[in-house]
PDB file of C-alpha atoms in Angstrom:
ATOM      1  CA  MET A  86      54.025  -2.791  77.007  1.00  0.00           C
ATOM      2  CA  LYS A  87      54.350   0.895  76.026  1.00  0.00           C
ATOM      3  CA  THR A  88      53.094   0.349  72.467  1.00  0.00           C
ATOM      4  CA  PRO A  89      49.457  -0.646  73.240  1.00  0.00           C
ATOM      5  CA  HIS A  90      49.190   2.199  75.675  1.00  0.00           C
ATOM      6  CA  LEU A  91      50.277   4.734  73.057  1.00  0.00           C
ATOM      7  CA  PHE A  92      47.836   3.255  70.432  1.00  0.00           C
ATOM      8  CA  LEU A  93      44.907   3.548  72.820  1.00  0.00           C
ATOM      9  CA  ARG A  94      45.727   7.166  73.509  1.00  0.00           C
ATOM     10  CA  PHE A  95      45.779   7.768  69.703  1.00  0.00           C
ATOM     11  CA  LEU A  96      42.310   6.297  69.224  1.00  0.00           C
ATOM     12  CA  ILE A  97      40.849   8.370  72.039  1.00  0.00           C
ATOM     13  CA  GLY A  98      42.331  11.526  70.541  1.00  0.00           C
ATOM     14  CA  PHE A  99      41.046  10.705  67.022  1.00  0.00           C
ATOM     15  CA  ARG A 100      37.493  10.163  68.287  1.00  0.00           C
ATOM     16  CA  HIS A 101      37.616  13.437  70.138  1.00  0.00           C
ATOM     17  CA  ARG A 102      38.798  15.345  67.047  1.00  0.00           C
ATOM     18  CA  THR A 103      36.083  13.659  64.877  1.00  0.00           C
ATOM     19  CA  ILE A 104      33.290  14.686  67.241  1.00  0.00           C
ATOM     20  CA  GLN A 105      34.587  18.267  67.236  1.00  0.00           C
ATOM     21  CA  PHE A 106      34.703  18.281  63.382  1.00  0.00           C
ATOM     22  CA  VAL A 107      31.105  17.110  63.111  1.00  0.00           C
ATOM     23  CA  ARG A 108      29.940  19.686  65.631  1.00  0.00           C
ATOM     24  CA  TRP A 109      31.802  22.547  63.891  1.00  0.00           C
ATOM     25  CA  ASN A 110      30.648  21.496  60.338  1.00  0.00           C
ATOM     26  CA  PHE A 111      27.123  20.107  61.010  1.00  0.00           C
ATOM     27  CA  LEU A 112      25.262  22.605  58.778  1.00  0.00           C
ATOM     28  CA  VAL A 113      27.645  22.072  55.871  1.00  0.00           C
ATOM     29  CA  LEU A 114      27.334  18.299  56.073  1.00  0.00           C
ATOM     30  CA  LEU A 115      23.491  18.482  56.344  1.00  0.00           C
ATOM     31  CA  THR A 116      23.189  20.753  53.261  1.00  0.00           C
ATOM     32  CA  SER A 117      25.468  18.525  51.184  1.00  0.00           C
ATOM     33  CA  GLY A 118      23.505  15.400  52.100  1.00  0.00           C
ATOM     34  CA  LEU A 119      20.151  16.938  51.181  1.00  0.00           C
ATOM     35  CA  SER A 120      21.541  18.119  47.826  1.00  0.00           C
ATOM     36  CA  ILE A 121      22.759  14.639  46.929  1.00  0.00           C
ATOM     37  CA  PHE A 122      19.368  13.153  47.915  1.00  0.00           C
ATOM     38  CA  LEU A 123      17.398  15.640  45.767  1.00  0.00           C
ATOM     39  CA  ILE A 124      19.672  15.073  42.763  1.00  0.00           C
ATOM     40  CA  GLN A 125      18.987  11.342  42.962  1.00  0.00           C
ATOM     41  CA  CYS A 126      15.198  11.928  43.209  1.00  0.00           C
ATOM     42  CA  GLU A 127      15.187  14.272  40.218  1.00  0.00           C
ATOM     43  CA  SER A 128      17.092  11.719  38.190  1.00  0.00           C
ATOM     44  CA  LYS A 129      14.485   9.044  38.950  1.00  0.00           C
ATOM     45  CA  THR A 130      11.567  11.407  38.271  1.00  0.00           C
ATOM     46  CA  SER A 131      13.041  12.523  34.944  1.00  0.00           C
ATOM     47  CA  GLU A 132      13.489   8.929  33.866  1.00  0.00           C
ATOM     48  CA  ALA A 133       9.827   8.157  34.664  1.00  0.00           C
ATOM     49  CA  GLU A 134       8.594  11.123  32.575  1.00  0.00           C
ATOM     50  CA  THR A 135      10.705  10.052  29.646  1.00  0.00           C
ATOM     51  CA  HIS A 136       8.757   6.773  29.527  1.00  0.00           C
ATOM     52  CA  LEU A 137       5.358   8.341  30.132  1.00  0.00           C
ATOM     53  CA  VAL A 138       5.400  10.989  27.403  1.00  0.00           C
ATOM     54  CA  PRO A 139       5.446   8.684  24.330  1.00  0.00           C
ATOM     55  CA  ILE A 140       2.863   6.360  25.896  1.00  0.00           C
ATOM     56  CA  LEU A 141       0.423   9.219  26.366  1.00  0.00           C
ATOM     57  CA  LEU A 142       0.978  10.517  22.852  1.00  0.00           C
ATOM     58  CA  ALA A 143       0.518   7.113  21.277  1.00  0.00           C
ATOM     59  CA  THR A 144      -2.780   6.434  23.018  1.00  0.00           C
ATOM     60  CA  ASP A 145      -4.326   9.894  22.621  1.00  0.00           C
ATOM     61  CA  SER A 146      -6.800   9.644  19.731  1.00  0.00           C
ATOM     62  CA  ASN A 147      -6.765  13.376  19.047  1.00  0.00           C
ATOM     63  CA  THR A 148      -2.991  13.480  18.824  1.00  0.00           C
ATOM     64  CA  ALA A 149      -2.916  10.458  16.517  1.00  0.00           C
ATOM     65  CA  SER A 150      -5.556  11.922  14.213  1.00  0.00           C
ATOM     66  CA  GLN A 151      -3.798  15.263  13.989  1.00  0.00           C
ATOM     67  CA  GLN A 152      -0.511  13.645  13.098  1.00  0.00           C
ATOM     68  CA  GLY A 153      -1.974  11.881  10.067  1.00  0.00           C
ATOM     69  CA  ASN A 154      -0.007   9.352   8.023  1.00  0.00           C
ATOM     70  CA  GLY A 155       3.705   9.108   7.424  1.00  0.00           C
ATOM     71  CA  GLN A 156       4.795  11.062  10.492  1.00  0.00           C
ATOM     72  CA  GLY A 157       7.262   8.357  11.557  1.00  0.00           C
ATOM     73  CA  GLY A 158       8.203   7.178  15.074  1.00  0.00           C
ATOM     74  CA  SER A 159       5.668   5.814  17.501  1.00  0.00           C
ATOM     75  CA  LEU A 160       3.015   8.294  16.348  1.00  0.00           C
ATOM     76  CA  GLY A 161       3.295   7.077  12.791  1.00  0.00           C
ATOM     77  CA  THR A 162       2.624   3.493  13.811  1.00  0.00           C
ATOM     78  CA  GLU A 163      -0.047   4.281  16.405  1.00  0.00           C
ATOM     79  CA  ALA A 164      -2.614   6.132  14.246  1.00  0.00           C
ATOM     80  CA  PRO A 165      -5.352   3.572  13.419  1.00  0.00           C
ATOM     81  CA  ILE A 166      -8.113   6.124  13.982  1.00  0.00           C
ATOM     82  CA  ALA A 167      -6.742   8.435  11.293  1.00  0.00           C
ATOM     83  CA  ILE A 168      -6.508   5.544   8.833  1.00  0.00           C
ATOM     84  CA  GLU A 169     -10.016   4.352   9.688  1.00  0.00           C
ATOM     85  CA  ASP A 170     -11.402   7.848   9.201  1.00  0.00           C
ATOM     86  CA  GLU A 171      -9.884   8.006   5.733  1.00  0.00           C
ATOM     87  CA  THR A 172     -11.427   4.628   4.828  1.00  0.00           C
ATOM     88  CA  LYS A 173     -14.831   5.813   5.977  1.00  0.00           C
ATOM     89  CA  GLY A 174     -14.445   8.915   3.837  1.00  0.00           C
ATOM     90  CA  ILE A 175     -14.666   6.999   0.534  1.00  0.00           C
ATOM     91  CA  PRO A 176     -18.179   7.745  -0.855  1.00  0.00           C
ATOM     92  CA  ILE A 177     -19.638   4.261  -1.416  1.00  0.00           C
ATOM     93  CA  LEU A 178     -23.239   4.861  -2.531  1.00  0.00           C
ATOM     94  CA  ASN A 179     -26.148   2.714  -1.452  1.00  0.00           C
ATOM     95  CA  GLU A 180     -28.859   1.918  -3.984  1.00  0.00           C
ATOM     96  CA  ILE A 181     -30.706   5.089  -4.979  1.00  0.00           C
ATOM     97  CA  THR A 182     -34.377   5.267  -4.041  1.00  0.00           C
ATOM     98  CA  TYR A 183     -37.069   7.352  -5.751  1.00  0.00           C
ATOM     99  CA  PHE A 184     -40.784   7.512  -6.464  1.00  0.00           C
ATOM    100  CA  THR A 185     -42.958   8.970  -9.217  1.00  0.00           C
ATOM    101  CA  ASN A 186     -46.014  11.205  -9.175  1.00  0.00           C
ATOM    102  CA  ASN A 187     -48.310  12.906 -11.609  1.00  0.00           C
ATOM    103  CA  ALA A 188     -47.223  16.420 -12.420  1.00  0.00           C
ATOM    104  CA  ASN A 189     -48.998  19.456 -11.088  1.00  0.00           C
ATOM    105  CA  PRO A 190     -52.027  20.184 -13.344  1.00  0.00           C
ATOM    106  CA  ALA A 191     -50.707  23.703 -13.891  1.00  0.00           C
ATOM    107  CA  ASP A 192     -47.584  22.189 -15.457  1.00  0.00           C
ATOM    108  CA  ASP A 193     -49.462  19.356 -17.158  1.00  0.00           C
ATOM    109  CA  PRO A 194     -52.832  20.447 -18.596  1.00  0.00           C
ATOM    110  CA  TYR A 195     -52.996  17.436 -20.970  1.00  0.00           C
ATOM    111  CA  SER A 196     -51.913  14.757 -18.460  1.00  0.00           C
ATOM    112  CA  THR A 197     -48.795  13.829 -20.419  1.00  0.00           C
ATOM    113  CA  LYS A 198     -46.156  14.596 -17.773  1.00  0.00           C
ATOM    114  CA  GLY A 199     -44.801  13.065 -14.613  1.00  0.00           C
ATOM    115  CA  LEU A 200     -42.339  13.697 -11.807  1.00  0.00           C
ATOM    116  CA  LEU A 201     -39.281  11.673 -10.854  1.00  0.00           C
ATOM    117  CA  GLN A 202     -38.891  12.522  -7.178  1.00  0.00           C
ATOM    118  CA  PHE A 203     -35.804  12.027  -5.033  1.00  0.00           C
ATOM    119  CA  GLN A 204     -36.140  12.590  -1.305  1.00  0.00           C
ATOM    120  CA  LYS A 205     -33.432  13.694   1.112  1.00  0.00           C
ATOM    121  CA  THR A 206     -32.925  10.046   2.047  1.00  0.00           C
ATOM    122  CA  SER A 207     -32.778   8.890  -1.589  1.00  0.00           C
ATOM    123  CA  VAL A 208     -28.994   9.276  -1.617  1.00  0.00           C
ATOM    124  CA  SER A 209     -27.082   7.570   1.192  1.00  0.00           C
ATOM    125  CA  PHE A 210     -23.701   5.977   1.801  1.00  0.00           C
ATOM    126  CA  GLN A 211     -22.509   2.673   3.211  1.00  0.00           C
ATOM    127  CA  LYS A 212     -20.135   4.527   5.565  1.00  0.00           C
ATOM    128  CA  PRO A 213     -19.933   8.126   6.824  1.00  0.00           C
ATOM    129  CA  VAL A 214     -18.376  10.599   4.401  1.00  0.00           C
ATOM    130  CA  PRO A 215     -17.022  14.139   4.782  1.00  0.00           C
ATOM    131  CA  GLY A 216     -19.727  16.784   4.668  1.00  0.00           C
ATOM    132  CA  ASN A 217     -18.199  18.433   1.612  1.00  0.00           C
ATOM    133  CA  THR A 218     -18.586  15.283  -0.537  1.00  0.00           C
ATOM    134  CA  GLU A 219     -20.122  16.418  -3.844  1.00  0.00           C
ATOM    135  CA  VAL A 220     -23.379  14.717  -4.871  1.00  0.00           C
ATOM    136  CA  THR A 221     -24.462  15.371  -8.473  1.00  0.00           C
ATOM    137  CA  LEU A 222     -27.598  14.080 -10.199  1.00  0.00           C
ATOM    138  CA  TYR A 223     -27.635  13.993 -14.005  1.00  0.00           C
ATOM    139  CA  PHE A 224     -30.804  13.520 -16.052  1.00  0.00           C
ATOM    140  CA  GLY A 225     -30.851  12.557 -19.727  1.00  0.00           C
ATOM    141  CA  LYS A 226     -31.972  10.128 -22.397  1.00  0.00           C
ATOM    142  CA  LYS A 227     -30.372   7.114 -24.023  1.00  0.00           C
ATOM    143  CA  ASN A 228     -27.416   9.122 -25.414  1.00  0.00           C
ATOM    144  CA  MET A 229     -26.280  10.383 -21.991  1.00  0.00           C
ATOM    145  CA  GLU A 230     -22.947   8.802 -21.045  1.00  0.00           C
ATOM    146  CA  LEU A 231     -21.050   8.380 -17.785  1.00  0.00           C
ATOM    147  CA  HIS A 232     -17.255   8.329 -17.999  1.00  0.00           C
ATOM    148  CA  PRO A 233     -14.805   6.590 -15.609  1.00  0.00           C
ATOM    149  CA  ASP A 234     -13.669   9.882 -14.059  1.00  0.00           C
ATOM    150  CA  GLY A 235     -17.255  10.703 -13.045  1.00  0.00           C
ATOM    151  CA  THR A 236     -17.927  13.246 -15.792  1.00  0.00           C
ATOM    152  CA  VAL A 237     -21.176  13.006 -17.774  1.00  0.00           C
ATOM    153  CA  THR A 238     -21.932  14.073 -21.329  1.00  0.00           C
ATOM    154  CA  ASN A 239     -25.250  14.777 -23.092  1.00  0.00           C
ATOM    155  CA  ALA A 240     -27.150  15.460 -19.875  1.00  0.00           C
ATOM    156  CA  LEU A 241     -30.402  17.371 -20.198  1.00  0.00           C
ATOM    157  CA  GLU A 242     -30.179  18.701 -16.655  1.00  0.00           C
ATOM    158  CA  SER A 243     -27.966  18.321 -13.601  1.00  0.00           C
ATOM    159  CA  LEU A 244     -28.125  19.174  -9.916  1.00  0.00           C
ATOM    160  CA  LYS A 245     -24.997  19.550  -7.750  1.00  0.00           C
ATOM    161  CA  ARG A 246     -25.122  19.518  -3.956  1.00  0.00           C
ATOM    162  CA  THR A 247     -22.983  18.300  -1.054  1.00  0.00           C
ATOM    163  CA  ALA A 248     -23.647  15.430   1.318  1.00  0.00           C
ATOM    164  CA  THR A 249     -24.683  17.909   4.015  1.00  0.00           C
ATOM    165  CA  ASN A 250     -27.080  20.051   1.974  1.00  0.00           C
ATOM    166  CA  PHE A 251     -28.756  17.532  -0.363  1.00  0.00           C
ATOM    167  CA  SER A 252     -32.460  17.981   0.354  1.00  0.00           C
ATOM    168  CA  GLY A 253     -34.066  16.130  -2.558  1.00  0.00           C
ATOM    169  CA  TYR A 254     -35.177  17.041  -6.061  1.00  0.00           C
ATOM    170  CA  SER A 255     -38.110  16.581  -8.475  1.00  0.00           C
ATOM    171  CA  TYR A 256     -37.549  16.291 -12.221  1.00  0.00           C
ATOM    172  CA  LEU A 257     -40.401  16.920 -14.693  1.00  0.00           C
ATOM    173  CA  VAL A 258     -40.492  14.366 -17.534  1.00  0.00           C
ATOM    174  CA  ASP A 259     -42.685  13.141 -20.386  1.00  0.00           C
ATOM    175  CA  ALA A 260     -44.855  10.305 -19.131  1.00  0.00           C
ATOM    176  CA  ASP A 261     -44.209   6.722 -20.317  1.00  0.00           C
ATOM    177  CA  LYS A 262     -40.676   7.524 -21.511  1.00  0.00           C
ATOM    178  CA  LYS A 263     -37.393   6.158 -20.193  1.00  0.00           C
ATOM    179  CA  TYR A 264     -34.819   8.462 -18.662  1.00  0.00           C
ATOM    180  CA  LYS A 265     -31.302   7.815 -17.484  1.00  0.00           C
ATOM    181  CA  VAL A 266     -30.293   9.140 -14.088  1.00  0.00           C
ATOM    182  CA  PHE A 267     -26.641   9.143 -13.017  1.00  0.00           C
ATOM    183  CA  VAL A 268     -25.742   9.842  -9.399  1.00  0.00           C
ATOM    184  CA  VAL A 269     -22.074  10.738  -8.884  1.00  0.00           C
ATOM    185  CA  ALA A 270     -20.557  11.147  -5.400  1.00  0.00           C
ATOM    186  CA  LYS A 271     -17.014  12.511  -5.304  1.00  0.00           C
ATOM    187  CA  ASN A 272     -14.530  13.724  -2.709  1.00  0.00           C
ATOM    188  CA  GLU A 273     -10.766  13.744  -2.109  1.00  0.00           C
ATOM    189  CA  PHE A 274     -10.791  10.037  -1.251  1.00  0.00           C
ATOM    190  CA  GLY A 275     -12.488   8.781  -4.437  1.00  0.00           C
ATOM    191  CA  LEU A 276     -15.810   8.575  -6.269  1.00  0.00           C
ATOM    192  CA  SER A 277     -18.840   6.321  -6.517  1.00  0.00           C
ATOM    193  CA  THR A 278     -21.598   6.203  -9.155  1.00  0.00           C
ATOM    194  CA  LYS A 279     -25.043   4.711  -9.626  1.00  0.00           C
ATOM    195  CA  GLN A 280     -27.195   4.495 -12.770  1.00  0.00           C
ATOM    196  CA  LEU A 281     -30.965   4.289 -13.037  1.00  0.00           C
ATOM    197  CA  THR A 282     -33.185   3.835 -16.084  1.00  0.00           C
ATOM    198  CA  ILE A 283     -36.620   4.952 -14.971  1.00  0.00           C
ATOM    199  CA  GLY A 284     -39.682   6.937 -15.977  1.00  0.00           C
ATOM    200  CA  HIS A 285     -43.165   7.968 -14.904  1.00  0.00           C
ATOM    201  CA  PRO A 286     -45.812   5.507 -16.162  1.00  0.00           C
ATOM    202  CA  ARG A 287     -49.272   6.651 -17.151  1.00  0.00           C
ATOM    203  CA  ASN A 288     -50.464   4.428 -20.005  1.00  0.00           C
ATOM    204  CA  CYS A 289     -47.694   2.017 -18.983  1.00  0.00           C
ATOM    205  CA  ALA A 290     -48.822   1.880 -15.358  1.00  0.00           C
ATOM    206  CA  ASP A 291     -50.406  -1.572 -15.757  1.00  0.00           C
ATOM    207  CA  ALA A 292     -48.055  -2.913 -18.422  1.00  0.00           C
ATOM    208  CA  MET A 293     -47.421  -6.652 -18.189  1.00  0.00           C
ATOM    209  CA  LYS A 294     -43.948  -8.080 -17.850  1.00  0.00           C
ATOM    210  CA  ILE A 295     -42.516 -10.729 -20.138  1.00  0.00           C
ATOM    211  CA  PRO A 296     -43.670 -13.490 -20.551  1.00  0.00           C
ATOM    212  CA  ALA A 297     -47.205 -12.223 -21.083  1.00  0.00           C
ATOM    213  CA  THR A 298     -50.471 -13.364 -22.646  1.00  0.00           C
ATOM    214  CA  TRP A 299     -53.601 -11.415 -23.610  1.00  0.00           C
ATOM    215  CA  GLY A 300     -56.862 -13.116 -24.594  1.00  0.00           C
ATOM    216  CA  ASN A 301     -57.730 -16.799 -24.800  1.00  0.00           C
ATOM    217  CA  CYS A 302     -55.354 -18.965 -26.812  1.00  0.00           C
ATOM    218  CA  ASP A 303     -58.110 -21.480 -27.488  1.00  0.00           C
ATOM    219  CA  ASP A 304     -59.622 -18.663 -29.549  1.00  0.00           C
ATOM    220  CA  HIS A 305     -57.728 -15.394 -30.176  1.00  0.00           C
ATOM    221  CA  CYS A 306     -54.676 -14.332 -28.142  1.00  0.00           C
ATOM    222  CA  ILE A 307     -51.334 -12.491 -28.136  1.00  0.00           C
ATOM    223  CA  THR A 308     -48.216 -13.830 -26.443  1.00  0.00           C
ATOM    224  CA  ALA A 309     -44.915 -12.095 -25.645  1.00  0.00           C
ATOM    225  CA  THR A 310     -41.608 -13.842 -24.993  1.00  0.00           C
ATOM    226  CA  LYS A 311     -37.982 -12.734 -24.865  1.00  0.00           C
ATOM    227  CA  VAL A 312     -35.046 -14.413 -26.574  1.00  0.00           C
ATOM    228  CA  GLY A 313     -31.771 -12.714 -25.739  1.00  0.00           C
ATOM    229  CA  GLU A 314     -32.283  -9.031 -26.414  1.00  0.00           C
ATOM    230  CA  THR A 315     -35.275  -9.575 -28.728  1.00  0.00           C
ATOM    231  CA  VAL A 316     -38.926  -9.460 -27.698  1.00  0.00           C
ATOM    232  CA  GLU A 317     -41.118 -11.713 -29.845  1.00  0.00           C
ATOM    233  CA  LEU A 318     -44.839 -11.043 -30.231  1.00  0.00           C
ATOM    234  CA  THR A 319     -47.202 -13.697 -31.587  1.00  0.00           C
ATOM    235  CA  ALA A 320     -50.891 -13.403 -32.515  1.00  0.00           C
ATOM    236  CA  ASN A 321     -52.855 -16.682 -32.613  1.00  0.00           C
ATOM    237  CA  TYR A 322     -56.321 -17.513 -33.886  1.00  0.00           C
ATOM    238  CA  ASN A 323     -57.845 -20.968 -33.626  1.00  0.00           C
ATOM    239  CA  LEU A 324     -60.348 -21.287 -36.502  1.00  0.00           C
ATOM    240  CA  PRO A 325     -63.103 -23.747 -35.578  1.00  0.00           C
ATOM    241  CA  SER A 326     -63.946 -24.715 -39.193  1.00  0.00           C
ATOM    242  CA  GLN A 327     -62.878 -23.957 -42.745  1.00  0.00           C
ATOM    243  CA  GLY A 328     -63.650 -20.343 -43.617  1.00  0.00           C
ATOM    244  CA  ASN A 329     -63.184 -17.515 -46.076  1.00  0.00           C
ATOM    245  CA  SER A 330     -60.913 -14.461 -46.106  1.00  0.00           C
ATOM    246  CA  LEU A 331     -58.959 -14.579 -42.843  1.00  0.00           C
ATOM    247  CA  HIS A 332     -56.996 -11.472 -41.770  1.00  0.00           C
ATOM    248  CA  LEU A 333     -54.862 -11.529 -38.601  1.00  0.00           C
ATOM    249  CA  ASP A 334     -52.886  -8.355 -37.900  1.00  0.00           C
ATOM    250  CA  LEU A 335     -50.288  -7.634 -35.195  1.00  0.00           C
ATOM    251  CA  VAL A 336     -48.237  -4.532 -34.306  1.00  0.00           C
ATOM    252  CA  GLY A 337     -46.362  -2.961 -31.404  1.00  0.00           C
ATOM    253  CA  LEU A 338     -46.920   0.789 -31.015  1.00  0.00           C
ATOM    254  CA  SER A 339     -45.702   3.605 -28.828  1.00  0.00           C
ATOM    255  CA  PRO A 340     -47.856   3.919 -25.682  1.00  0.00           C
ATOM    256  CA  ARG A 341     -48.608   7.544 -26.544  1.00  0.00           C
ATOM    257  CA  SER A 342     -48.695   7.757 -30.352  1.00  0.00           C
ATOM    258  CA  SER A 343     -48.852   5.780 -33.587  1.00  0.00           C
ATOM    259  CA  GLU A 344     -45.059   5.433 -33.682  1.00  0.00           C
ATOM    260  CA  THR A 345     -44.118   1.831 -34.437  1.00  0.00           C
ATOM    261  CA  ILE A 346     -41.969  -0.190 -32.041  1.00  0.00           C
ATOM    262  CA  ALA A 347     -42.604  -3.688 -33.442  1.00  0.00           C
ATOM    263  CA  PRO A 348     -43.312  -3.695 -37.203  1.00  0.00           C
ATOM    264  CA  ALA A 349     -46.888  -4.418 -38.323  1.00  0.00           C
ATOM    265  CA  VAL A 350     -47.574  -7.836 -39.849  1.00  0.00           C
ATOM    266  CA  ASP A 351     -50.768  -9.030 -41.599  1.00  0.00           C
ATOM    267  CA  LEU A 352     -51.621 -12.656 -42.172  1.00  0.00           C
ATOM    268  CA  GLU A 353     -54.002 -13.041 -45.156  1.00  0.00           C
ATOM    269  CA  ILE A 354     -55.502 -16.418 -46.144  1.00  0.00           C
ATOM    270  CA  PRO A 355     -58.295 -16.440 -48.786  1.00  0.00           C
ATOM    271  CA  ILE A 356     -59.630 -19.851 -47.787  1.00  0.00           C
ATOM    272  CA  PRO A 357     -58.225 -20.784 -44.364  1.00  0.00           C
ATOM    273  CA  ASN A 358     -58.420 -24.329 -43.041  1.00  0.00           C
ATOM    274  CA  ALA A 359     -59.682 -25.083 -39.558  1.00  0.00           C
ATOM    275  CA  GLY A 360     -57.028 -24.974 -36.847  1.00  0.00           C
ATOM    276  CA  LEU A 361     -54.360 -22.672 -35.503  1.00  0.00           C
ATOM    277  CA  HIS A 362     -53.172 -19.646 -37.501  1.00  0.00           C
ATOM    278  CA  SER A 363     -50.357 -17.433 -36.267  1.00  0.00           C
ATOM    279  CA  THR A 364     -48.395 -14.327 -37.198  1.00  0.00           C
ATOM    280  CA  LYS A 365     -45.301 -12.873 -35.496  1.00  0.00           C
ATOM    281  CA  THR A 366     -43.352  -9.660 -35.117  1.00  0.00           C
ATOM    282  CA  SER A 367     -40.484  -8.593 -32.850  1.00  0.00           C
ATOM    283  CA  PHE A 368     -38.286  -5.749 -31.645  1.00  0.00           C
ATOM    284  CA  ASN A 369     -34.898  -5.336 -30.007  1.00  0.00           C
ATOM    285  CA  ILE A 370     -34.925  -3.818 -26.528  1.00  0.00           C
ATOM    286  CA  HIS A 371     -31.878  -1.623 -27.228  1.00  0.00           C
ATOM    287  CA  ASP A 372     -32.377   2.110 -27.649  1.00  0.00           C
ATOM    288  CA  LYS A 373     -36.100   2.023 -26.924  1.00  0.00           C
ATOM    289  CA  GLU A 374     -37.071   5.255 -25.203  1.00  0.00           C
ATOM    290  CA  PHE A 375     -40.476   4.095 -23.954  1.00  0.00           C
ATOM    291  CA  LEU A 376     -41.341   2.211 -20.788  1.00  0.00           C
ATOM    292  CA  CYS A 377     -43.739  -0.050 -22.664  1.00  0.00           C
ATOM    293  CA  THR A 378     -45.258  -0.843 -26.037  1.00  0.00           C
ATOM    294  CA  LYS A 379     -48.933  -1.025 -26.902  1.00  0.00           C
ATOM    295  CA  VAL A 380     -49.539  -4.442 -28.487  1.00  0.00           C
ATOM    296  CA  VAL A 381     -52.544  -4.672 -30.865  1.00  0.00           C
ATOM    297  CA  SER A 382     -53.983  -7.607 -32.828  1.00  0.00           C
ATOM    298  CA  PHE A 383     -56.979  -7.247 -35.173  1.00  0.00           C
ATOM    299  CA  LEU A 384     -58.896 -10.296 -36.441  1.00  0.00           C
ATOM    300  CA  ILE A 385     -61.492 -10.393 -39.221  1.00  0.00           C
ATOM    301  CA  ILE A 386     -62.937 -13.340 -41.141  1.00  0.00           C
ATOM    302  CA  ASP A 387     -65.829 -13.397 -43.596  1.00  0.00           C
ATOM    303  CA  GLN A 388     -66.962 -16.941 -42.922  1.00  0.00           C
ATOM    304  CA  PRO A 389     -67.779 -17.661 -40.208  1.00  0.00           C
ATOM    305  CA  LEU A 390     -68.311 -13.926 -39.725  1.00  0.00           C
ATOM    306  CA  ARG A 391     -66.084 -12.696 -36.939  1.00  0.00           C
ATOM    307  CA  SER A 392     -64.139  -9.586 -35.982  1.00  0.00           C
ATOM    308  CA  ALA A 393     -62.215  -8.936 -32.793  1.00  0.00           C
ATOM    309  CA  ILE A 394     -59.487  -6.689 -31.438  1.00  0.00           C
ATOM    310  CA  LEU A 395     -57.016  -7.475 -28.659  1.00  0.00           C
ATOM    311  CA  GLN A 396     -54.687  -4.960 -27.091  1.00  0.00           C
ATOM    312  CA  GLY A 397     -52.548  -4.514 -24.027  1.00  0.00           C
ATOM    313  CA  TYR A 398     -49.372  -2.876 -22.743  1.00  0.00           C
ATOM    314  CA  LEU A 399     -46.080  -4.745 -22.487  1.00  0.00           C
ATOM    315  CA  SER A 400     -43.231  -3.481 -20.346  1.00  0.00           C
ATOM    316  CA  ILE A 401     -39.992  -3.028 -22.292  1.00  0.00           C
ATOM    317  CA  PRO A 402     -36.984  -4.374 -20.355  1.00  0.00           C
ATOM    318  CA  ASN A 403     -34.015  -2.079 -19.831  1.00  0.00           C
ATOM    319  CA  ASP A 404     -31.055  -2.698 -22.096  1.00  0.00           C
TER     320      ASP A 404
END
């Protein structure tokens, strides 16, 4: 019976000593507990920041653009804006627009000149390009050549600007002649080119396009057709009755001079029968420096007495 009594006294003494220990060491225990709690909170907060930092960097467009390509890690794979910007930087030219005008009388006292005019909006791109993209216009004739690297040889004149400061340009030319115009846009991402074959028409302003007919083919007419790269001209005369001394001429001339484009032909028949009589000439469209040709047919017959002249302007297709 003594053993339980002694054990009870031990428990009462242990509780008393524990209460005294807590009272004497309360401040120390409180400080230690707060320290452990703060350490745990800092650990959790640090872990949260570790996850937040890369997410913010990957979704920040400015950061992604500044990093560029090939940086590696999450930034290297999360930079679509930088890649898209580079794609948009390639100078893909739209079709070039222009218009023509008569030259200033002070520059053109004999009305033989014209202006090829390019406005500020004449040169544009399918997508935005860097402002320092070079835009160069080259003007020349049939021997001007554009090379794959964007260089041009045999140009008569050139104009170099940038995409931000191109404000247009007017080029003085001989009227009714063909000119080549090369537009070359180039920057660090690549190049784009466009070619025009144009001119300022004066005598050629109302030139007919192939196929064309002048006159009345039941009587006297000229026709123009195209076979491949050859333009064929035909003069026809329908003689109503047998006659004497028929001459039917045909030629293609420069629109501004007596220079021959299609060789002259002359059909001569001393005693022509009634019916259709024809003569033909032709020219190849390659290397022709004029916008059109003046087509002329002259008819004369002694019996029945008749003379007539037909003429018109025919547009020469670009080669």
